[in-house]
């Protein structure tokens, strides 16, 4: 979700271009009558209701289902296939339960902390337990006078809160106790995810910002561009993963024993479903089904394809053979990198971004990691952290209208108008977003991991680890052929 | 009686089976094993991490036969399993002091 | 699909709240002009056509695809992973072919028997072979003056008729002959599913009920609430499964041989895709993409999460370890229980319902079944039957507006208005629905299973069963690694 | 996508039947004002924008995601499960990378060659690198005055260009080198797919054809009916596969060694997801979410079910046992056959078509192939080639309004009107489409395969083939249990 | 000491284990193998291609025991594994010259 | 010559291989087996049904070597495979009457 004062108009305008004529009339009628709608309006709810399009509602619901698909089974399989048989099930279990717990936390107080007005760093508890949310309340989009049912927005955002902590577990796979991990998840969502989501994504909304220009999250105010969560989701998870694997330590026999993926078939299924689901993640983040959503969709498609091709070419040159694991790793790197840029880039610049991200991630995953010998088991940092940073900074470039990008639009007037794009300024905004996210999540994660390590402990016994977490933590085997 | 254990390359199994049939060997038991020896395995690369395993997939064949038949059985296996390249495998011959056919209780020669 | 006189208005009203202003105008124009549309209207078809929204059509089509996804591959994998390798393929085959056969039966006469006017217990043959259905006929929703293409309704309902008989096979997995099972499927659909679907789901429609208040199915008339098929699908299948496993008998070596799941990986993939597909099942049952669909969607999400968490906590306490199989079993129990309540409950009450259903199902699956020693192999009764009953009765509680529920709305006036909610009365309605379903399907299933047992026989030979159904029934192996 | 002068009106009319009244008013307003919109109109873009419905946009985006799902993971698993373990990964890799490369080729020049005006056999380069495509350009549908965002059309068409070359690889699975295959893909798309797509699918559009009746592709002008790509996708791939397996030759040990599928579980997952994804392929090809899309959806469902049942019955009679592999093979044959007919047939005639296609394909797959001893390893010709031809010719029959078909509509007037259906004439049109496709792709494929065979070589060394392509081509194993 | 190798039908494993326990045999090693002999396998048909494999899944049991125990052990296995139908399998008896328990280093009888 | 069969804990394989290499043993054959003995397995619970299997995953190593080498080989395996906990496994020593290298036809000592 791009959540900055600046760009919103892009959606706004393109919407005006895209809206059915009669709707336009309806809309401008409203506009003409009262400019932006006001919460004070007597006819407020009705007015909003009149600005909901069932095509958008369908798009948000199916996009939410697609993002859940990304977590279960996609991410679980992508990760699970890469570990040894004896730990397969523990990965599936961790992802499945993190998603479940995160969903409960989200509706309890997460949505309220992230998406209600409060300070610049965190929201309030006014919507805790979804107080006040009903089938007749609506959430703003990025277009003037366009709304979606609030429940659809709550559930779409929920799927993001579910997948982000699940991404982290790959960094310390095969060596973590289940219960402490679940506790970490709850704490990390509370102190890292919700604040950062609020900082990056909270704002008053296109029709209300005019009257409340300061009612925005901190990084939002810094005017960073992040269409679908490069900072909040990927950098956030990538850094937490890196901190985690450093604090938890290496697996037994790391570097000595060979640990080939137990099923690249599962990993390929996972990667493919991640690709499919990511369209809900990126194009769904537009919150409307219009030409801009279609742009985000095609950018997501081609950046991924380019990154997969790039990784294979590099492997061909480096090892003489392109591998499936390389192809899908590249694809995910491309998906991560295009996430913040998906609604800003043009298809051709998306391809370039995919190529670059693939190359940079390759260096971290296949070279630097092996040099530094830290055990980021499934390359959460190497792919999500690094790829997320490449994407976040690259957004400043590809968003430039001079390169066919969507630029940004000034939302402080009604209706919104295009703003003047200065790449250098934008790059600074992006640096702000990356820097704050890295520091905040790095510190919070370190504190939480240490606290758990010193209390409950994070690692199973050596024997349990050797036997595998499936049996020792869950009393099951993944396969009994 | 002899108990013959042969380690061969997997794709040679059918040929060996035919060769044994030619020797009138009515049965055998086959196991998938991993072999460690002179032969080096393919290098596998996963995200830049290289593995060169020396554990090569092999097929282990066990055949019980009369002592007289043993030499020709060994010959037949050797001829059929040979490719001339490293890793063709081994044939081991052990003494078999007794055999029983579970279905009938027949023993020794009659059991084979 | 809630299909009772009472609640429909809920959708109706929320729709009026949600419809774009101009549409509202259009709608009320019609309304003003002629009140509810009448089949007699000269401009009938055109009038209906004018009440179709492409956002709803898209929603119904994608929901249908999601429900098919629930059967194949989701249910097939969920079940297949739990059996021994030698029977994996037979489960996949049974589910795949039951879906195929059910689809053909549905378009031949099922749709007509279930959804045309007839008696209170069964419809007629007027639409056999889809006679009279075309691209320009429309089906009613639960809102006045809102229609969807009839083909979309036919296919959405078809996916329900496809999955229900497939759910049954889990109860007697690993020990049934294929051909008799297919014959059972056809007969059971005809004598159990279609009548119950008609009793629960048939009614004249929001714009026509006013003039034909008695043109409804029997249980519909009893005013039971069943948003997405707790009775018709889950209780129906759960009871049939229980009857089946009792008549067919236990597996060879039951209780003696260990029969661990051959691939919990497959079971987890299946459970995850069931979760994803279930949004089409529950939210799609709203027949419209509005705020109420979004409510059903989020309820489905959180009830499932809550049930998964609950099962894990119970296992932790009972066995000291939470298991993946427990987590996904709980998730499915939650999905089953929320099904009838998904459009009535509030997110928070959905969570409670999920917790409760998980606990009750655990008792049946992990304790009572082991005590009574019947071989409901994959817990079709324990999860679908029991969970369905918990959900059906619980709906009377969570639907109460006093608890944030949607209540019911009186459809006997135009436009519909909210009705006065009395929990006790509603509970009686729910008991009617549960009782009639249990009795009807129990008797029909018993008759059919006995008839087949005494004629073609239901079980393969001991040797065939020992060798596994894959080879003996289908001449294949699931795996040849 | 039916892309003939004739039928379009079908969609046109049904749309007028289906469109919301107010939209109808809006539309007819435009119509009344200016008849078909003209590129010359000052208000051209705005006029088009006013003819976009968000329900359609959502439908096209989700359909695109579904078609990608068909390639990865569905097709990859369907194929991969059928080969030996040692080649599993090579199939996954081939499909994944062909999709990635095809996507890049498509946006670079494929879309332009296929969908811009040029000669009757190929388009031009005016839209190379998507020049001129933006969030405010729109693509025509098959209805007057109905448009969708052009990016949505580009990406939907892209998914077709991605899956078609991937279909081919099944014919010479287990024995092809990776790099030459990728080069073949690029060349084959350029010289076979884009021209045929242009010939069959390019036309001026419903509102512009009136003024440019000759601005159409060659086969389009021949008035062939192909709703979703029976010729362009299935016959095209089927013939290329046949040519390929003949030129590349048989696998080592073909006929001698037993090569049972290594995992029918994966094949079943693939087939199930193909079924689910195919709704996007067929119903999405309608480019609008209306009653006609619902018809294509249900036809796709029942034809598949019928074909699966038919194959099982034939196996029961022929071998005494129905098999899962048979069921899913039949299902795919049915999906292939209904593809060109999905928007023209009635559900009941679709069932007949499914039965027939299943029978004919069985003969080719299970009898003729074994007789002629060519090694079309995964039956690309037997299922896609043969099934595609059955479907293409059968379309002439099932489309007949006398049999409940949709017939064709004359687009040379505005608004479009139904045309008079003559089955014999239509059959001739279908023969044209089949003949030209077979010849064109046969010749191009032969030239390309020979060229590669004589230069880079197509086959790995005997030792590499024996060891398996996973290790020899990609340096990985699919499984390390 | 004797080293006894038995090839049995997979579903007979539990019975054989119980029978051995009855003989006071404290341990055994089990391997999944494929057997080739008189017994013919199920015909499998994949898209019209018929395979009749003679490689039948079997279980191989290895038991080391004292020479005196050997006869009764063999009897016990034979009795427990018998179904009377072709493919019941074989029992082979080899001489065992030495045994060591890794954990303790105990050897021979003490090691079993 | 001797034919040595060792049953060890799976995670000890690498150490055993290194130890054997130290003894100049050029090759071995490895099989995944299930072991039954004193060691009790993990309890698995599936939907409330508890399974405690005594079939523990083990690795079986087969090594042919000269009679003189045998003692040191056995020692090396025992030393490398020992953890001191129940289930460490066994080492069995059998007589090997003949060996053949398939590739060359060399026999006995030369074949190893
Ligand atoms: N000393 C040994 N004991 C048991 N098996 C052996 C021994 N040496 C080799 N093998 C088996 O024989 C196979 C082939 O041996 P290797 O040395 O690779 O090639 P070659 O037999 O051609 O010399 C090995 O993979 C292993 O399975
Ligand atoms: N000569 C042999 N050497 C080793 N194993 C054998 C031999 N003959 C048979 N077997 C094993 O015994 C199993 C059963 O033998 P088979 O001839 O099929 O039945 P039966 O033992 O009843 O005669 C075979 O599957 C094979 O595993
Ligand atoms: N009599 C036997 N014959 C063959 N293998 C045996 C025998 N006894 C034990 N084993 C093997 O040795 C393994 C370890 O034996 P166990 O009794 O569990 O521990 P320990 O060797 O420490 O006494 C068993 O799992 C089994 O594979």
Short mmCIF file of C-alpha atoms in Angstrom, two decimals, chain C residues 22-23 26-27 45-55 57-58 60-62 64-66 68-69 71-73 76-77 88-89 92-93 95-97 99-101 103-104 107-108 129-130 135-136 138 149-152 154-155 158-159 162 178-179 262 266 269 273 471-481, chain D residues 14-22 24 53-56 58-59 62 66 69 85 146 260-266 268-269 271-273 275-276 279 283 288-295 297-298 301-306 308-309 312 316 320-328 331 346-348 351 355 406 479 481:
data_model
loop_
_atom_site.label_atom_id
_atom_site.label_comp_id
_atom_site.label_asym_id
_atom_site.label_seq_id
_atom_site.Cartn_x
_atom_site.Cartn_y
_atom_site.Cartn_z
CA UNK C 22 -26.32 5.87 -8.45
CA UNK C 23 -27.12 2.19 -8.31
CA UNK C 26 -31.47 3.05 -10.15
CA UNK C 27 -32.66 0.38 -7.76
CA UNK C 45 -35.74 -10.06 -18.01
CA UNK C 46 -34.51 -6.56 -18.82
CA UNK C 47 -35.38 -5.43 -15.32
CA UNK C 48 -33.39 -8.31 -13.85
CA UNK C 49 -30.50 -7.68 -16.25
CA UNK C 50 -30.47 -4.13 -14.96
CA UNK C 51 -29.93 -5.49 -11.46
CA UNK C 52 -26.81 -7.51 -12.20
CA UNK C 53 -23.45 -6.16 -11.06
CA UNK C 54 -20.28 -7.47 -12.74
CA UNK C 55 -18.48 -7.28 -9.42
CA UNK C 57 -20.59 -12.05 -11.13
CA UNK C 58 -16.80 -12.05 -10.80
CA UNK C 60 -19.41 -15.85 -7.78
CA UNK C 61 -17.19 -17.25 -10.53
CA UNK C 62 -13.99 -17.00 -8.55
CA UNK C 64 -16.84 -21.38 -7.53
CA UNK C 65 -13.25 -21.97 -8.58
CA UNK C 66 -12.19 -21.74 -4.94
CA UNK C 68 -13.55 -26.73 -6.61
CA UNK C 69 -10.04 -26.14 -5.27
CA UNK C 71 -12.22 -30.74 -3.42
CA UNK C 72 -9.35 -31.20 -5.82
CA UNK C 73 -6.65 -31.12 -4.82
CA UNK C 76 -7.95 -35.27 -1.70
CA UNK C 77 -4.55 -34.33 -0.29
CA UNK C 88 -2.88 -42.87 -1.19
CA UNK C 89 -3.92 -43.08 -4.78
CA UNK C 92 -7.10 -39.19 -4.69
CA UNK C 93 -9.08 -41.21 -7.22
CA UNK C 95 -12.34 -37.67 -4.53
CA UNK C 96 -11.51 -36.78 -8.13
CA UNK C 97 -14.15 -39.07 -9.60
CA UNK C 99 -16.45 -34.63 -8.00
CA UNK C 100 -16.70 -35.50 -11.70
CA UNK C 101 -19.74 -37.74 -11.34
CA UNK C 103 -21.07 -32.51 -11.52
CA UNK C 104 -22.78 -34.56 -14.23
CA UNK C 107 -26.60 -30.53 -14.27
CA UNK C 108 -28.71 -33.55 -15.26
CA UNK C 129 -30.72 -30.93 -18.01
CA UNK C 130 -30.73 -27.19 -17.28
CA UNK C 135 -27.03 -16.56 -20.42
CA UNK C 136 -30.00 -14.25 -19.99
CA UNK C 138 -30.78 -14.71 -13.53
CA UNK C 149 -26.38 -14.81 -13.94
CA UNK C 150 -28.18 -18.11 -13.31
CA UNK C 151 -25.28 -20.12 -14.77
CA UNK C 152 -23.06 -18.61 -12.07
CA UNK C 154 -25.80 -23.21 -10.95
CA UNK C 155 -22.05 -23.71 -11.01
CA UNK C 158 -22.60 -27.45 -8.19
CA UNK C 159 -19.31 -27.21 -6.38
CA UNK C 162 -19.36 -32.10 -5.65
CA UNK C 178 -14.41 -48.11 -6.17
CA UNK C 179 -17.45 -48.94 -8.31
CA UNK C 262 2.12 -41.54 5.14
CA UNK C 266 0.35 -33.60 1.82
CA UNK C 269 -1.00 -28.71 1.81
CA UNK C 273 -5.79 -25.02 0.42
CA UNK C 471 -2.75 -51.71 -6.83
CA UNK C 472 -5.81 -53.85 -6.32
CA UNK C 473 -8.47 -51.35 -7.39
CA UNK C 474 -6.55 -49.14 -9.80
CA UNK C 475 -3.45 -51.04 -10.86
CA UNK C 476 -1.14 -48.16 -10.02
CA UNK C 477 1.25 -47.01 -7.33
CA UNK C 478 1.20 -43.47 -5.94
CA UNK C 479 5.00 -43.36 -5.84
CA UNK C 480 7.79 -45.07 -7.72
CA UNK C 481 10.83 -43.30 -6.31
CA UNK D 14 -25.65 -11.08 -23.96
CA UNK D 15 -23.85 -8.11 -22.56
CA UNK D 16 -26.63 -5.77 -23.40
CA UNK D 17 -28.86 -8.28 -21.65
CA UNK D 18 -26.55 -8.41 -18.68
CA UNK D 19 -25.42 -4.83 -18.22
CA UNK D 20 -26.87 -2.86 -15.34
CA UNK D 21 -29.68 -0.67 -16.52
CA UNK D 22 -27.92 2.57 -15.73
CA UNK D 24 -27.04 0.41 -20.43
CA UNK D 53 -16.19 -1.77 -15.39
CA UNK D 54 -14.15 -2.64 -12.30
CA UNK D 55 -15.87 -6.01 -12.16
CA UNK D 56 -14.36 -6.84 -15.54
CA UNK D 58 -10.98 -7.74 -11.41
CA UNK D 59 -12.07 -10.70 -13.52
CA UNK D 62 -7.68 -12.91 -11.31
CA UNK D 66 -5.23 -18.48 -12.63
CA UNK D 69 -1.19 -21.10 -11.84
CA UNK D 85 12.69 -39.35 -10.14
CA UNK D 146 -17.05 -2.21 -23.23
CA UNK D 260 6.35 -45.84 -14.32
CA UNK D 261 5.44 -42.31 -13.14
CA UNK D 262 7.57 -41.44 -10.12
CA UNK D 263 4.73 -39.65 -8.34
CA UNK D 264 1.12 -39.81 -9.47
CA UNK D 265 0.42 -37.74 -6.38
CA UNK D 266 2.20 -34.80 -8.02
CA UNK D 268 -2.91 -35.42 -9.58
CA UNK D 269 -2.09 -32.15 -7.85
CA UNK D 271 -4.19 -31.93 -12.96
CA UNK D 272 -6.43 -30.55 -10.24
CA UNK D 273 -4.78 -27.14 -10.36
CA UNK D 275 -8.71 -27.72 -13.83
CA UNK D 276 -9.02 -24.83 -11.39
CA UNK D 279 -11.52 -21.38 -15.61
CA UNK D 283 -14.04 -18.02 -18.89
CA UNK D 288 -15.96 -9.68 -19.34
CA UNK D 289 -17.70 -10.98 -16.23
CA UNK D 290 -21.19 -11.62 -17.55
CA UNK D 291 -23.56 -14.49 -18.28
CA UNK D 292 -21.42 -15.66 -21.16
CA UNK D 293 -18.39 -15.96 -18.87
CA UNK D 294 -20.54 -18.03 -16.52
CA UNK D 295 -21.52 -20.25 -19.47
CA UNK D 297 -17.16 -21.57 -16.81
CA UNK D 298 -19.82 -24.25 -16.42
CA UNK D 301 -16.46 -27.77 -15.60
CA UNK D 302 -18.80 -30.38 -17.03
CA UNK D 303 -16.84 -31.21 -20.18
CA UNK D 304 -13.89 -32.03 -17.96
CA UNK D 305 -15.97 -34.15 -15.63
CA UNK D 306 -17.48 -36.02 -18.57
CA UNK D 308 -12.68 -38.00 -16.84
CA UNK D 309 -15.64 -40.33 -16.43
CA UNK D 312 -12.39 -44.40 -16.60
CA UNK D 316 -12.67 -50.42 -16.98
CA UNK D 320 -10.71 -54.07 -15.97
CA UNK D 321 -9.66 -51.20 -13.73
CA UNK D 322 -10.12 -47.43 -13.84
CA UNK D 323 -6.91 -45.61 -12.95
CA UNK D 324 -6.15 -42.21 -11.49
CA UNK D 325 -3.74 -41.50 -14.30
CA UNK D 326 -6.52 -42.32 -16.71
CA UNK D 327 -8.98 -40.08 -14.90
CA UNK D 328 -6.69 -37.05 -14.92
CA UNK D 331 -9.87 -34.61 -17.57
CA UNK D 346 -24.40 -25.49 -24.05
CA UNK D 347 -23.58 -27.50 -20.91
CA UNK D 348 -25.19 -30.65 -22.31
CA UNK D 351 -20.64 -33.07 -21.92
CA UNK D 355 -17.03 -37.80 -23.88
CA UNK D 406 -24.42 -19.31 -28.99
CA UNK D 479 14.57 -35.35 -3.35
CA UNK D 481 14.96 -37.99 1.86
#
